[in-house]
Short mmCIF file of C-alpha atoms and ligand atoms in Angstrom, two decimals:
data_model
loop_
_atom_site.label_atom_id
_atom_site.label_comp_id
_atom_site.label_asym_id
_atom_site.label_seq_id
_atom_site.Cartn_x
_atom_site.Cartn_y
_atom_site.Cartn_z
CA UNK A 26 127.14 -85.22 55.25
CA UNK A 27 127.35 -84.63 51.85
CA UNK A 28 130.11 -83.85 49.91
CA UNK A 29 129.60 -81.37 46.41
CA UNK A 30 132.08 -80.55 43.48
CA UNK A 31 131.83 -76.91 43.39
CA UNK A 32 133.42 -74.98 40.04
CA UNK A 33 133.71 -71.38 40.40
CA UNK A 34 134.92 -69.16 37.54
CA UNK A 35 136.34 -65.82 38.19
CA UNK A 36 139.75 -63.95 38.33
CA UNK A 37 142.77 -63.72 40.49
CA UNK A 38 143.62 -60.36 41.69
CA UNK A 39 146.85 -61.51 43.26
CA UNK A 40 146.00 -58.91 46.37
CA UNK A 41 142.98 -57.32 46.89
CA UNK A 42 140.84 -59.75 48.80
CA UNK A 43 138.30 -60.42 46.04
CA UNK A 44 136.95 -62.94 43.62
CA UNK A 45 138.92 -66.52 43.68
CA UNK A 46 141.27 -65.37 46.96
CA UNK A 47 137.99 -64.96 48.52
CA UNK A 48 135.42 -67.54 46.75
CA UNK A 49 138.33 -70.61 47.54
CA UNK A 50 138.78 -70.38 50.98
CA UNK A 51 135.28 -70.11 51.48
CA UNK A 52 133.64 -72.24 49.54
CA UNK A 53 136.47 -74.89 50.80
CA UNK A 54 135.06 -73.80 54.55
CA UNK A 55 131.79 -74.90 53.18
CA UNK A 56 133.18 -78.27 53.38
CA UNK A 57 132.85 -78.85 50.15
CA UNK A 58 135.67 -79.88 47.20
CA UNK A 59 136.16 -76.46 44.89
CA UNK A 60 137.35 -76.51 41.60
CA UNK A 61 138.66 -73.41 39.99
CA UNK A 62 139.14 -71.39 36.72
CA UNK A 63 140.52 -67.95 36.84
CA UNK A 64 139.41 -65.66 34.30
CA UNK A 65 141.81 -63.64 34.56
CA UNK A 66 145.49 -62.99 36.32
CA UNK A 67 145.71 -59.30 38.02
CA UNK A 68 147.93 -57.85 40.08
CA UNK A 69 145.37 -56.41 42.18
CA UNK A 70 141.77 -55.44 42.07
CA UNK A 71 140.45 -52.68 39.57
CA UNK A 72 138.62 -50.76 42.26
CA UNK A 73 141.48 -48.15 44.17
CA UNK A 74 145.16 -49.81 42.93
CA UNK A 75 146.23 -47.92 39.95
CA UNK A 76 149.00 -49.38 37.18
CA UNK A 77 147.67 -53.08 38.18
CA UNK A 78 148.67 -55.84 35.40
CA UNK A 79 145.88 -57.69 33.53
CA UNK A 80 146.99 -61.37 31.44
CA UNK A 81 142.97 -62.56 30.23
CA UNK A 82 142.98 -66.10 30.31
CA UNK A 83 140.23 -66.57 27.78
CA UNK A 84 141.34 -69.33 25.68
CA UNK A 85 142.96 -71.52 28.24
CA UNK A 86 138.75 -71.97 29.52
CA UNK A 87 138.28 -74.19 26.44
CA UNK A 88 141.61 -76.11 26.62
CA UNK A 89 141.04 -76.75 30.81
CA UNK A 90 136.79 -77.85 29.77
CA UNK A 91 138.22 -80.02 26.84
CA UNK A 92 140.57 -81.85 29.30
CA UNK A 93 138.17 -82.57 32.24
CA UNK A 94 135.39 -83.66 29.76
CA UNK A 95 138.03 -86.10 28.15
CA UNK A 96 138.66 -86.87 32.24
CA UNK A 97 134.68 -87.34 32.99
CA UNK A 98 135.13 -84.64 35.53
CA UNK A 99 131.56 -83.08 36.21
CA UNK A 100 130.24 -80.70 38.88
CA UNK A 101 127.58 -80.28 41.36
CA UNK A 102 127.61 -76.06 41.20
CA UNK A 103 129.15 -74.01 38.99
CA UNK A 104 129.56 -70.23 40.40
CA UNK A 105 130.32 -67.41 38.17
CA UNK A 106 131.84 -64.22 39.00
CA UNK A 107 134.06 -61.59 37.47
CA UNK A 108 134.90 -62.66 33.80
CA UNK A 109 137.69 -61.32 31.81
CA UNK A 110 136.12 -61.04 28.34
CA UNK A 111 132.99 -61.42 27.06
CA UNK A 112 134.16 -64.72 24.36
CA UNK A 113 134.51 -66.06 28.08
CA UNK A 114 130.75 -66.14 28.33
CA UNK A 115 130.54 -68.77 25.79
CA UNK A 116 132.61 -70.86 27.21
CA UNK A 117 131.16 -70.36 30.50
CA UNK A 118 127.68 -71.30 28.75
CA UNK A 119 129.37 -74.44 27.31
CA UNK A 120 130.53 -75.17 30.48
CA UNK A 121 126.84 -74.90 31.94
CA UNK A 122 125.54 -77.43 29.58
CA UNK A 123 128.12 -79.69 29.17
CA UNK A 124 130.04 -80.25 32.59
CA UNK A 125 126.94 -80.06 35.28
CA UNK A 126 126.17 -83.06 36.94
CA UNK A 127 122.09 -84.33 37.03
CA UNK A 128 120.63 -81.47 39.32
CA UNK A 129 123.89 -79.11 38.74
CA UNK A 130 122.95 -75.35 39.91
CA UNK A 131 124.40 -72.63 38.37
CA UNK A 132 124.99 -69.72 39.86
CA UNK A 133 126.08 -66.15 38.16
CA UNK A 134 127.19 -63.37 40.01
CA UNK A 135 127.07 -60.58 36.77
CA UNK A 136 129.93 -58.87 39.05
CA UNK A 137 130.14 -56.03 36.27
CA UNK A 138 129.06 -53.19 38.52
CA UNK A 139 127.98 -50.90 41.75
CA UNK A 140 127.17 -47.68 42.71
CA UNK A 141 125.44 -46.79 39.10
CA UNK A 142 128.56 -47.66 37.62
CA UNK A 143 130.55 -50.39 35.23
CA UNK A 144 133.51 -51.92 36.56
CA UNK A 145 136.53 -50.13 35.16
CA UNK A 146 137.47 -52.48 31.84
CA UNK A 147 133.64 -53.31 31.03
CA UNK A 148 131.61 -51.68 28.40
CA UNK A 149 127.95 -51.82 26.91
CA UNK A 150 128.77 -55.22 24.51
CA UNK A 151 130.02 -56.87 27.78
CA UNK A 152 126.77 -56.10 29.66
CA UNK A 153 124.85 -57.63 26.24
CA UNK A 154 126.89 -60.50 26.93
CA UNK A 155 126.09 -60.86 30.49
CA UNK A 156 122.67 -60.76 29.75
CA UNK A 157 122.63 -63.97 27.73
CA UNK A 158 125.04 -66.20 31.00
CA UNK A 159 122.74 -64.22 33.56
CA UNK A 160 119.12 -65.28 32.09
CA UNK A 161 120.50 -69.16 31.19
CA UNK A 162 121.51 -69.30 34.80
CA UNK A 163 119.50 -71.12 37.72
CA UNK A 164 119.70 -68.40 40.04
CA UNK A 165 121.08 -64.81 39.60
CA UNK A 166 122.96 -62.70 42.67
CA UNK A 167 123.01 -59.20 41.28
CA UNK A 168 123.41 -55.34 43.00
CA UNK A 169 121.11 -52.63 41.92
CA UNK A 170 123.41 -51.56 39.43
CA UNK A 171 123.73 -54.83 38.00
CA UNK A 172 120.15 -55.93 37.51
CA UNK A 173 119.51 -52.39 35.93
CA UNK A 174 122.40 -52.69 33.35
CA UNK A 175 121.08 -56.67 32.42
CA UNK A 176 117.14 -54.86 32.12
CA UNK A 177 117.83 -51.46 31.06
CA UNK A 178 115.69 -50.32 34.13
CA UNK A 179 116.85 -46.84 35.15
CA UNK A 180 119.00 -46.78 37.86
CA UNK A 181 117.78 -45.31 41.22
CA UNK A 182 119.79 -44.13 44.13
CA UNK A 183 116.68 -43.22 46.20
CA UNK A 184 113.62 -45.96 45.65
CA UNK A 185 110.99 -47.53 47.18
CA UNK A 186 109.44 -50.97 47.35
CA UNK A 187 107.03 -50.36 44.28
CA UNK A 188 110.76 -49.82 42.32
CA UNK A 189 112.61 -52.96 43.68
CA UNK A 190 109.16 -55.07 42.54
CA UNK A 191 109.63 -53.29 39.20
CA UNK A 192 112.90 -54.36 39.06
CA UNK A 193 112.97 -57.83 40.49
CA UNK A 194 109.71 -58.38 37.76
CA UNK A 195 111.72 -57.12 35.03
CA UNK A 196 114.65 -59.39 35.79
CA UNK A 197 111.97 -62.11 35.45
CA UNK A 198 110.40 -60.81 32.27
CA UNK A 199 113.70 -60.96 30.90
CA UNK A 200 114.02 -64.53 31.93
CA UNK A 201 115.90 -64.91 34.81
CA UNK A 202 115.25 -67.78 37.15
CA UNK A 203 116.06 -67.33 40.85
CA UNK A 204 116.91 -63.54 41.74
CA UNK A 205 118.71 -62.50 45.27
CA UNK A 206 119.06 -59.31 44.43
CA UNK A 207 121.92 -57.56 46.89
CA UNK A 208 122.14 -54.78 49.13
CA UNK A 209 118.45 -53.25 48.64
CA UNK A 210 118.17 -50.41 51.48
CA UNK A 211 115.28 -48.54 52.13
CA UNK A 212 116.81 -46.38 55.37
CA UNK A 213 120.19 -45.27 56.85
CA UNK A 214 120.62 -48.14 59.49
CA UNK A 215 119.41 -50.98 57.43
CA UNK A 216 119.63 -52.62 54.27
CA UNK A 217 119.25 -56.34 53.10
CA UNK A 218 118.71 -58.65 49.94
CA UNK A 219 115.57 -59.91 48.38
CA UNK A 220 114.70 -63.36 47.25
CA UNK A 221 112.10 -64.32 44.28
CA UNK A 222 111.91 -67.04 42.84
CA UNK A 223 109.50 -65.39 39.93
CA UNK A 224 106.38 -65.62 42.36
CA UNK A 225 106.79 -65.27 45.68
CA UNK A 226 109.23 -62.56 47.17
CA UNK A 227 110.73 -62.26 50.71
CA UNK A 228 113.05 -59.43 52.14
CA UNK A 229 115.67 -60.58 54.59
CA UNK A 230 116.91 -56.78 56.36
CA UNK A 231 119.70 -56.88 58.25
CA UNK A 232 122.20 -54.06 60.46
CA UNK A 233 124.00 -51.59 57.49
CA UNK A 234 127.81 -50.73 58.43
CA UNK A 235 127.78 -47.03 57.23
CA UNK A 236 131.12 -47.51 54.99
CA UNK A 237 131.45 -49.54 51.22
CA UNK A 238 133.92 -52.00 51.67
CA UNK A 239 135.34 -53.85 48.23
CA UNK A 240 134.97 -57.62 47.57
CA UNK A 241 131.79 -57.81 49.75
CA UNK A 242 129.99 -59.29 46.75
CA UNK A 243 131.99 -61.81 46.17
CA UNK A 244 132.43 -63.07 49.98
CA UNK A 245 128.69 -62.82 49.42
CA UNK A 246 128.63 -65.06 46.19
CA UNK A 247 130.74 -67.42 47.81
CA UNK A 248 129.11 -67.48 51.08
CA UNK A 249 125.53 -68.24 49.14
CA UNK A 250 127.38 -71.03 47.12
CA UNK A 251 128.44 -72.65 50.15
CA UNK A 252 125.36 -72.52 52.02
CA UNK A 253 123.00 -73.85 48.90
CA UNK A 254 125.65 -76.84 48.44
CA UNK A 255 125.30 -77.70 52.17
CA UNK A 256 121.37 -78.28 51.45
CA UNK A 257 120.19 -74.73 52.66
CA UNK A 258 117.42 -73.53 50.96
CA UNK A 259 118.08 -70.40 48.46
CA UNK A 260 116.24 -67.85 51.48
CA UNK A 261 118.93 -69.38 53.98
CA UNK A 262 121.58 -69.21 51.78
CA UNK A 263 120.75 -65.90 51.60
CA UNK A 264 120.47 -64.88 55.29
CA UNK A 265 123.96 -66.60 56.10
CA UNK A 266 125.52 -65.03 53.53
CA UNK A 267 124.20 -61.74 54.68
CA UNK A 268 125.25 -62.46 57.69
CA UNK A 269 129.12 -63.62 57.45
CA UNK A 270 129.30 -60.46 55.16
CA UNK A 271 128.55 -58.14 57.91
CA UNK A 272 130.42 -59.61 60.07
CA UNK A 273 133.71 -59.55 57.64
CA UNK A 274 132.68 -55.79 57.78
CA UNK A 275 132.56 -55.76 60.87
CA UNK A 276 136.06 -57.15 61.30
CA UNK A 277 137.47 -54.48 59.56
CA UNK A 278 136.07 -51.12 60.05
CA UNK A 279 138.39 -50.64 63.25
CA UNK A 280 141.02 -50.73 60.78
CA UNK A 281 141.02 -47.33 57.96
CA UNK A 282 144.50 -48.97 56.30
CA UNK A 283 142.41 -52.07 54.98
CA UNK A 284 140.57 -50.41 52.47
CA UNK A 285 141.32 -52.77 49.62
CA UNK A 286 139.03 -55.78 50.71
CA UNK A 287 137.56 -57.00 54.14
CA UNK A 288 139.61 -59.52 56.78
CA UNK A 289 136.95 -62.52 55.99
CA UNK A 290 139.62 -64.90 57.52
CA UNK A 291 139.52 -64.75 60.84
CA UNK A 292 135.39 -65.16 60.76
CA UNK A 293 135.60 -67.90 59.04
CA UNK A 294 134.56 -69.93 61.94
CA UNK A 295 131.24 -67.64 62.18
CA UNK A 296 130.74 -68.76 58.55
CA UNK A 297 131.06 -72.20 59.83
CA UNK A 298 128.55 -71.88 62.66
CA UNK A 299 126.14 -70.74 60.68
CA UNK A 300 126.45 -73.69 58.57
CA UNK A 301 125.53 -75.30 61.13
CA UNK A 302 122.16 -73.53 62.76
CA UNK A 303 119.04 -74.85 61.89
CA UNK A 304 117.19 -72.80 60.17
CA UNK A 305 113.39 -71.00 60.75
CA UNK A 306 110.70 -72.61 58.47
CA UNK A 307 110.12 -69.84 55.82
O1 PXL B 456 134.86 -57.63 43.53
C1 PXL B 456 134.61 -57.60 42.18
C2 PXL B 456 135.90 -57.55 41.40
C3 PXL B 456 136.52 -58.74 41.04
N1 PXL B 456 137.66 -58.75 40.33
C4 PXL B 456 138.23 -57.60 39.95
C5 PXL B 456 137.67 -56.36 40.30
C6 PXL B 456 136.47 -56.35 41.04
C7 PXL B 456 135.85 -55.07 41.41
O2 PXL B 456 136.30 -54.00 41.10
O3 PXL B 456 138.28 -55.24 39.92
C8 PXL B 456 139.49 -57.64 39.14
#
């Protein structure tokens, strides 16, 4: 089986059950060797904890690229999610050209927004910024709210299929390469994520849990990552990532005093199972 060198690039929030506490232990239950930069040191997640600390680790990216270049250290995926600054984004772009492996994917999560709304801490020159990592990267994992902010589509909360085409095509126009866009729901009971690769489009729909839960993006990123680095096609990656993220919902819906994040741990061994399924022909 093969073994990849995964980076992924995103902050610590010391509790909260999001970006590299989540993206580590999954990507390393991928089976594959992960490499890390945080971003960014919080105390917690922006997204419900109030008076959480904040140290941005921007300039310690160059110094940490500088050393493994001098080191010959190179990567077979490098996974973006929740940057601390937008100078970050060139030296996440640096990093894209300079420490990829032959055949390295990249793979940006613009985790910048949901609902309609930026992230506490972002603002419009960020999202400018974004645009530029997003549309260099080899495949693209945005919400709704995301791929509106990086096209200037309006955002929707009631659509329809003709809008998610719109919006997929203007991701393309705007030069993206790969697109799963996330969490596109056209009823109550169901929602899903859409894969286009610029010319063809599928829809994978899947069970909705009726409550938001924090950090579900990023066990989704992670999840993706993983699957595409075992040799699953982007569409599989997909549909096991959509899966192990319902099922981390799952896990913790019984339980109202989790709000913060969702218990992916103890389905980790799902994740791994799925790993393992063949999957369909597309
Ligand atoms: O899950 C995305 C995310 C990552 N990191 C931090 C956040 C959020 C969402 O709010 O606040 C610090």
């Amino acid at each position: 089986m093969s073994y990849k060198r995964i980076l992924t690039i995103q902050d610590i929030s010391c509790v909260g059950q999001c970006s590299l506490t989540v993206a580590q232990p999954i990507l390393s239950a991928s089976g594959n060797e992960t490499c890390i930069i945080p971003s960014a040191v919080l105390s917690s997640h922006t997204a419900g904890f109030k008076g959480y600390t904040f140290r941005d680790l921007t300039e310690d990216i160059p110094l940490i690229a500088e050393h493994w270049k001098s080191e010959g250290i190179l990567f077979d995926a490098i996974y973006t999610g929740y940057l601390g600054s937008a100078k970050q984004i060139d030296y996440v772009k640096d990093i894209f050209s300079s420490l990829g492996r032959e055949g390295c994917v990249t793979i940006v999560d613009p985790a910048m927004a949901d609902n309609g709304k930026l992230y506490v801490g972002f603002d419009a020159p960020f999202v400018e910024k974004m645009k530029e990592l997003a549309f260099c990267a080899d495949i693209i994992l945005p919400n709704i709210t995301e791929a509106c902010l990086l096209t200037g589509v309006d955002y929707l909360e009631q659509y329809d299929g003709d809008y998610i085409r719109y919006l997929v095509r203007a991701l393309h126009d705007s030069g993206a390469g790969k697109v799963v866009l996330t969490g596109v729901s056209y009823n109550t009971e169901t929602t899903g994520v859409v894969v286009c690769d610029g010319n063809s489009s599928c829809y994978y729909e899947h069970r909705r849990i009726p409550k938001g839960s924090h950090g579900t993006g990023d066990v989704y990123a992670a999840a993706f990552t993983g699957a595409l680095a075992n040799g699953k096609t982007v569409y599989d990656s997909a549909v096991i990532a959509a899966e192990y993220t319902v099922k981390c919902i799952e896990n913790t819906i019984g339980d109202p005093s989790h709000w913060y994040g969702v218990k992916f741990e103890p389905v980790l061994p799902y994740y791994i199972e799925l790993l393992k399924r063949p999957c369909k022909p597309e």
